[in-house]
PDB file of C-alpha atoms and ligand atoms in Angstrom:
ATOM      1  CA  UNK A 188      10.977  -7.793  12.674  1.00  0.00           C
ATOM      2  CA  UNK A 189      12.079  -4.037  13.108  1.00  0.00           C
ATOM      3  CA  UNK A 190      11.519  -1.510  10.557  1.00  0.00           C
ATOM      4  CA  UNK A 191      15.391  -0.723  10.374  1.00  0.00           C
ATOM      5  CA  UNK A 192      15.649  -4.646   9.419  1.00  0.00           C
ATOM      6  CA  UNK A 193      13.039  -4.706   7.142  1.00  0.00           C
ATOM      7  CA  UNK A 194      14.298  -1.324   5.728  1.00  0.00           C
ATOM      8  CA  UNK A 195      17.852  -3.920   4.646  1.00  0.00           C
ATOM      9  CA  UNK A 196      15.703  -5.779   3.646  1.00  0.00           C
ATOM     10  CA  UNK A 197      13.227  -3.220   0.937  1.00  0.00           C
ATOM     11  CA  UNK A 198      17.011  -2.117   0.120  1.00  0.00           C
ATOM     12  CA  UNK A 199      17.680  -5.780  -1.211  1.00  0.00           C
ATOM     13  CA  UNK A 200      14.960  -6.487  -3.108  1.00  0.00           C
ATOM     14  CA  UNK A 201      15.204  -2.525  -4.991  1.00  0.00           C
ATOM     15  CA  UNK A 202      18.526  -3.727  -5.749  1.00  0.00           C
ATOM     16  CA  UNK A 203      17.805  -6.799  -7.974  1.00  0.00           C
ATOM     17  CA  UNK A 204      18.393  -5.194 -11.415  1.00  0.00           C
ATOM     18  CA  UNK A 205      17.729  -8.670 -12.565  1.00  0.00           C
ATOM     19  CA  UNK A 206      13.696  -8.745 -12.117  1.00  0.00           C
ATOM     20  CA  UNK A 207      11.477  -6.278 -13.366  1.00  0.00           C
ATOM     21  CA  UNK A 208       9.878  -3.803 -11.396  1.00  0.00           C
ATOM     22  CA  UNK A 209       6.270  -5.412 -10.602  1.00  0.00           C
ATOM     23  CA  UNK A 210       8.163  -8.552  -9.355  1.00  0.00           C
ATOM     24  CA  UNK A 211      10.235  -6.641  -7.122  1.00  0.00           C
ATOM     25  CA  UNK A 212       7.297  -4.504  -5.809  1.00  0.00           C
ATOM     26  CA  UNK A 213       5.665  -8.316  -5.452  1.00  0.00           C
ATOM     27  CA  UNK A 214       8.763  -9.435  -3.585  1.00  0.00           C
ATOM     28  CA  UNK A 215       8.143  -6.447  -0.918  1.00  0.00           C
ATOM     29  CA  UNK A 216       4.808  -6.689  -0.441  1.00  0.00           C
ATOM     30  CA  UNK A 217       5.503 -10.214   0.650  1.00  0.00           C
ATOM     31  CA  UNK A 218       8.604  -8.905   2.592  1.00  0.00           C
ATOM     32  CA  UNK A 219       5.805  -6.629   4.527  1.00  0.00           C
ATOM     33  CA  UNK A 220       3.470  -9.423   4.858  1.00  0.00           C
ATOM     34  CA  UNK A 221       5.800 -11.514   6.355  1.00  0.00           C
ATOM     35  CA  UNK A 222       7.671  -9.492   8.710  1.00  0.00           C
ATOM     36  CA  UNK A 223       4.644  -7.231   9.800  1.00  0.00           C
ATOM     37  CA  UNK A 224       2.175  -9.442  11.877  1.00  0.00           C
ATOM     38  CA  UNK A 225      -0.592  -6.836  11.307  1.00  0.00           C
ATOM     39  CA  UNK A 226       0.005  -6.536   7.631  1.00  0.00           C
ATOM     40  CA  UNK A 227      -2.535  -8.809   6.455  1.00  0.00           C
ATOM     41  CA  UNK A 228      -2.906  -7.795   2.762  1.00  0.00           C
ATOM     42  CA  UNK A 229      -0.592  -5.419   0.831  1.00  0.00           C
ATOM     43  CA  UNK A 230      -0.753  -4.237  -2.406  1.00  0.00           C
ATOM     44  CA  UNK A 231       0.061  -1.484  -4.978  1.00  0.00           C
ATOM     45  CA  UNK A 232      -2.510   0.896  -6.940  1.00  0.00           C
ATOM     46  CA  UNK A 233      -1.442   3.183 -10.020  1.00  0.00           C
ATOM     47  CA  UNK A 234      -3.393   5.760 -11.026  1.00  0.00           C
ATOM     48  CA  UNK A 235      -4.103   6.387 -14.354  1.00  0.00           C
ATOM     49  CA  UNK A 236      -4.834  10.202 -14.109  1.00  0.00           C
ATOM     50  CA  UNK A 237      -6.844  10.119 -17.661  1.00  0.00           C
ATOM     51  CA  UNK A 238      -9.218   7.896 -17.034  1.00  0.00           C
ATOM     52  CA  UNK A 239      -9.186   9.185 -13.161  1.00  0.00           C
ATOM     53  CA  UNK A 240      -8.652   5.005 -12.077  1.00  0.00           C
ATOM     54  CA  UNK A 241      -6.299   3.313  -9.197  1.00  0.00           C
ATOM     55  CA  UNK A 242      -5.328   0.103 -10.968  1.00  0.00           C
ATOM     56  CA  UNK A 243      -3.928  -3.022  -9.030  1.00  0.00           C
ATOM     57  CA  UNK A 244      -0.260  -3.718  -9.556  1.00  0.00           C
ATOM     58  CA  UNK A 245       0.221  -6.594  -7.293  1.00  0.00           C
ATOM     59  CA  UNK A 246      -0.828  -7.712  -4.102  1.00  0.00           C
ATOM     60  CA  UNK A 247      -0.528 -10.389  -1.436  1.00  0.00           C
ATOM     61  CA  UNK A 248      -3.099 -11.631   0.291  1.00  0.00           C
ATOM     62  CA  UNK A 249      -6.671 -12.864  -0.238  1.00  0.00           C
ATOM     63  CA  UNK A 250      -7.839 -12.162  -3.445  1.00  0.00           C
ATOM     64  CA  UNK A 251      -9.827  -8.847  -4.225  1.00  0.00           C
ATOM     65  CA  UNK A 252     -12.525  -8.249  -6.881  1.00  0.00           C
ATOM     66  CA  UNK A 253     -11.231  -4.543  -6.482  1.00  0.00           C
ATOM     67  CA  UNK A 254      -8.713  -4.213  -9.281  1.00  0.00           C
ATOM     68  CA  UNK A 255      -9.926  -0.888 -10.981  1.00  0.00           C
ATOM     69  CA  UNK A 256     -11.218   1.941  -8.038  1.00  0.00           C
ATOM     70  CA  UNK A 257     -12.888   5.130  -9.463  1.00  0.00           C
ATOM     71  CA  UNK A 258     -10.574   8.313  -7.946  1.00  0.00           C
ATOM     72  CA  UNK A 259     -12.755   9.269  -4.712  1.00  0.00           C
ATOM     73  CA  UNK A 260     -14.466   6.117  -4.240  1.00  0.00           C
ATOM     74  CA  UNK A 261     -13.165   4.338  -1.106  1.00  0.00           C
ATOM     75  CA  UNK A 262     -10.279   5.050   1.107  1.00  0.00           C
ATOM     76  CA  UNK A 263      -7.809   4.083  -1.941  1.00  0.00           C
ATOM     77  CA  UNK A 264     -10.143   6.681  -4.290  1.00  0.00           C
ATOM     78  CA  UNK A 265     -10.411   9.287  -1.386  1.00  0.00           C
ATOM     79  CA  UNK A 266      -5.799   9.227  -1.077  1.00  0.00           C
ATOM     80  CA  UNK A 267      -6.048   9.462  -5.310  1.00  0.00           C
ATOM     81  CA  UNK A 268      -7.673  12.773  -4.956  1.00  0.00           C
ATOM     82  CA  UNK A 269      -5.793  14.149  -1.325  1.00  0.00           C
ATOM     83  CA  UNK A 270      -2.534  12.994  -1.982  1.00  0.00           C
ATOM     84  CA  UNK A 271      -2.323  12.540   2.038  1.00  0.00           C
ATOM     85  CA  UNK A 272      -1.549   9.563   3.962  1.00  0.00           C
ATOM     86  CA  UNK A 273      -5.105   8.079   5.206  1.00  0.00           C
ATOM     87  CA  UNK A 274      -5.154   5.835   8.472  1.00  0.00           C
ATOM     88  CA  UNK A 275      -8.094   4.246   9.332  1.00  0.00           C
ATOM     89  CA  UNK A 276      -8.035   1.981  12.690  1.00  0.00           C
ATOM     90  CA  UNK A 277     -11.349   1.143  12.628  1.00  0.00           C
ATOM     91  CA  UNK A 278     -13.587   0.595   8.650  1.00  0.00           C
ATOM     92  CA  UNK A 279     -16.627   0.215  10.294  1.00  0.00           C
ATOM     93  CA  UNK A 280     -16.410   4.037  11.242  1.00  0.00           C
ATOM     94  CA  UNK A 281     -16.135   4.687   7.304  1.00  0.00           C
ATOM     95  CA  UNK A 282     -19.038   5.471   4.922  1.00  0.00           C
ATOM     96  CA  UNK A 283     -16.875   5.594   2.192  1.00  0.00           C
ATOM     97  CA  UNK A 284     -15.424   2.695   2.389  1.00  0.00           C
ATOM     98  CA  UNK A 285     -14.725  -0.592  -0.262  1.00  0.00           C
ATOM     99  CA  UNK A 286     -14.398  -4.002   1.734  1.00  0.00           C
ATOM    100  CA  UNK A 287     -12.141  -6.457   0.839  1.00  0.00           C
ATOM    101  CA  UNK A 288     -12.835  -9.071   2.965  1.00  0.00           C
ATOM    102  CA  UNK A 289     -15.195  -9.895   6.086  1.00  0.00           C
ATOM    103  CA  UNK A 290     -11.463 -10.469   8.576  1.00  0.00           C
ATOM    104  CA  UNK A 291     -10.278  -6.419   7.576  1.00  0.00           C
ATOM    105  CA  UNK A 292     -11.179  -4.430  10.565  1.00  0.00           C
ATOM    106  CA  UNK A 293      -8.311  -1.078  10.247  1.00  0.00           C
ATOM    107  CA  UNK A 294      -6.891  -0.178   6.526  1.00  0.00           C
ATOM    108  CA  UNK A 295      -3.593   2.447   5.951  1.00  0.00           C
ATOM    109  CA  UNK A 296      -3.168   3.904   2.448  1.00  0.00           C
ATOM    110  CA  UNK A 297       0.412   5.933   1.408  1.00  0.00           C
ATOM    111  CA  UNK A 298       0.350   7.764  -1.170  1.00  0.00           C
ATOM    112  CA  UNK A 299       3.383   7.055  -4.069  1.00  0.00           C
ATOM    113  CA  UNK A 300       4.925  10.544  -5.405  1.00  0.00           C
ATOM    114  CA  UNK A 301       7.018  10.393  -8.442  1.00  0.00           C
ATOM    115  CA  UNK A 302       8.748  13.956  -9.098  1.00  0.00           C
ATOM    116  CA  UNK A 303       5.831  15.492  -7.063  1.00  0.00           C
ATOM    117  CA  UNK A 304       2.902  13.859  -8.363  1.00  0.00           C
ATOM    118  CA  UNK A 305       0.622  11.093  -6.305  1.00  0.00           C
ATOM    119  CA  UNK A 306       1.232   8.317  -9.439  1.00  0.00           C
ATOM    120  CA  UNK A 307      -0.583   5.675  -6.863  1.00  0.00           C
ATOM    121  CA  UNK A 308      -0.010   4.366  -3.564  1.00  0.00           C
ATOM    122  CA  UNK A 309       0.635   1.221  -1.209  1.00  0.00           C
ATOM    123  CA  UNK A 310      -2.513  -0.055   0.395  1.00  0.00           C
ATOM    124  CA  UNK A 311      -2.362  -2.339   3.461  1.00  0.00           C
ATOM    125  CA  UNK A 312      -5.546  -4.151   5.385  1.00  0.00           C
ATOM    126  CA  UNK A 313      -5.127  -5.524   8.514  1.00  0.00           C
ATOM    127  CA  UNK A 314      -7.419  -7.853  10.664  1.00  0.00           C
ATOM    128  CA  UNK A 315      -6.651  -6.135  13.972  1.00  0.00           C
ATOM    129  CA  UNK A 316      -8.219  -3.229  15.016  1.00  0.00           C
ATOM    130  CA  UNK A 317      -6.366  -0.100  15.021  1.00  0.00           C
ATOM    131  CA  UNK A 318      -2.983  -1.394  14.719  1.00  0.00           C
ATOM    132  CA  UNK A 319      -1.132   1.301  12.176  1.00  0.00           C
ATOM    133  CA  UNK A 320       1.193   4.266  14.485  1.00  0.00           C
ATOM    134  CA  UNK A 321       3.399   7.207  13.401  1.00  0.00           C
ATOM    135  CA  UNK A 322       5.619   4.739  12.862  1.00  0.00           C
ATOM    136  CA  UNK A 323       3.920   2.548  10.259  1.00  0.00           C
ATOM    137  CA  UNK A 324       3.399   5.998   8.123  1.00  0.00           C
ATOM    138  CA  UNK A 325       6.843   6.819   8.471  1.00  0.00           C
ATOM    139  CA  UNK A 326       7.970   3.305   7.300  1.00  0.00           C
ATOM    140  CA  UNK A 327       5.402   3.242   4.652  1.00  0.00           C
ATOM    141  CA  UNK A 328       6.343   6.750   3.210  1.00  0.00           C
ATOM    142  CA  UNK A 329       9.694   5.521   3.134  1.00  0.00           C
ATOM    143  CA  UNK A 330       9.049   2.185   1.504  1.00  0.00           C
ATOM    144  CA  UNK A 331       7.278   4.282  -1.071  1.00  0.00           C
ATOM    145  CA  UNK A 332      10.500   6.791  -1.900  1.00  0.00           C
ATOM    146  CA  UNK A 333      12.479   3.457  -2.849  1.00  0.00           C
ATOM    147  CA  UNK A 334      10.008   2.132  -4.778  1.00  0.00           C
ATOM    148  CA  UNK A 335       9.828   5.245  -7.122  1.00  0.00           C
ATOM    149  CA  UNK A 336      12.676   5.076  -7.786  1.00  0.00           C
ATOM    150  CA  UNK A 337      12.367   1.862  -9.918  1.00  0.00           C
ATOM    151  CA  UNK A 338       9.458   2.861 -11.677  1.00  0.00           C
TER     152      UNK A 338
HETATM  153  N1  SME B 277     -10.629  -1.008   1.223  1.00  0.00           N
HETATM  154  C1  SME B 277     -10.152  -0.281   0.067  1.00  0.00           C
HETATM  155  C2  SME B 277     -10.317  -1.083  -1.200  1.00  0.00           C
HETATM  156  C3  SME B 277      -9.124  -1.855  -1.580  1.00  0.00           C
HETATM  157  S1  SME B 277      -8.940  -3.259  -0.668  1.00  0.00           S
HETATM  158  O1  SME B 277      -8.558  -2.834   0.710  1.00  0.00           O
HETATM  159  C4  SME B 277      -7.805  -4.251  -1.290  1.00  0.00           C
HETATM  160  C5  SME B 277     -10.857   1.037  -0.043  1.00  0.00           C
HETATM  161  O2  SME B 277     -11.800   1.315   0.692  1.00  0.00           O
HETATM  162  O3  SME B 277     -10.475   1.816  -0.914  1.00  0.00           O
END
C-alpha cells in the first residue's frame, strides 16, 4: 500500500474517540505492519525523563524482553538522548546496538515530539537489509505528529 493510503488510513484510526489512546496507537502499528512489507515489528517507547527510561507502549510483532531501555543504551536509548531520526540499514554495523530477534537485519527509530520535547518515539525492525528511504522518515515523522496529538 502507498503512504498517501495508509496516511487515510492513520487518519481513521486517530479518529476513533471511542478507544483509548494505547489501543489506537496498537491499531496503527498493526496498520504499518500490515501494509508495509518491510515493517516487521513496530512499536512505541515513552520516555520517562526522571528516571531517564524508554518504556514499551505497545508493539506488534515477536515478542521482546526489551520493555524498559536505559536513555543511551541502544539505537532506541541513543534517539532518547539526540532527539534525531536514526536509520540503520544494516545492525550488524552497530556496537551499540539491543537485538530483538535473530530475523532483524536494518532498524529505523522516529523520534515523538509533544510541544517540542522528544516524549518517546516509534521503533520499527525489519528483516530485510537496508530497506528504510527518505520516504519512510518522512512517513514516520508524520505518523508521529498525529499520534501526539492523542496523547
Ligand atoms: N533494537 C533496539 C531495541 C528495541 S527492539 O528493536 C524492539 C535498540 O537497539 O534500541
Amino acid at each position: 500500500m502507498a503512504f498517501e493510503d495508509l496516511k487515510k488510513e492513520v487518519n481513521l484510526i486517530i479518529s476513533k474517540t471511542q478507544l483509548s489512546a494505547k489501543n489506537r496507537l496498537t491499531e496503527i502499528c498493526e496498520a504499518l505492519r500490515t501494509s508495509i512489507p518491510y515493517y516487521n515489528w513496530v512499536g512505541f517507547y515513552f520516555a520517562n525523563h526522571e528516571t531517564q527510561t524508554l518504556h514499551l507502549e505497545t508493539y506488534v510483532g515477536t515478542p521482546t524482553d526489551h520493555i524498559i531501555i536505559p536513555f543511551g543504551r541502544g539505537i532506541c536509548g541513543q534517539v532518547a538522548v539526540s532527539n534525531e531520526n536514526f536509520v540503520v540499514p544494516d545492525v550488524t554495523s552497530q556496537d551499540n546496538y539491543i537485538a530483538c530477534g535473530l530475523d532483524v537485519k536494518s532498524e529505523i527509530v522516529i523520534p515523538l515530539f509533544k510541544d517540542g520535547k522528544n516524549i518517546g518515539q516509534i521503533d520499527i525492525d525489519s528483516d530485510s537489509l537496508d530497506p528504510f528511504t527518505k520516504e519512510d522518515e518522512i512517513f514516520l515523522a508524520w505518523v508521529n505528529e498525529q499520534v501526539v496529538t492523542i496523547l
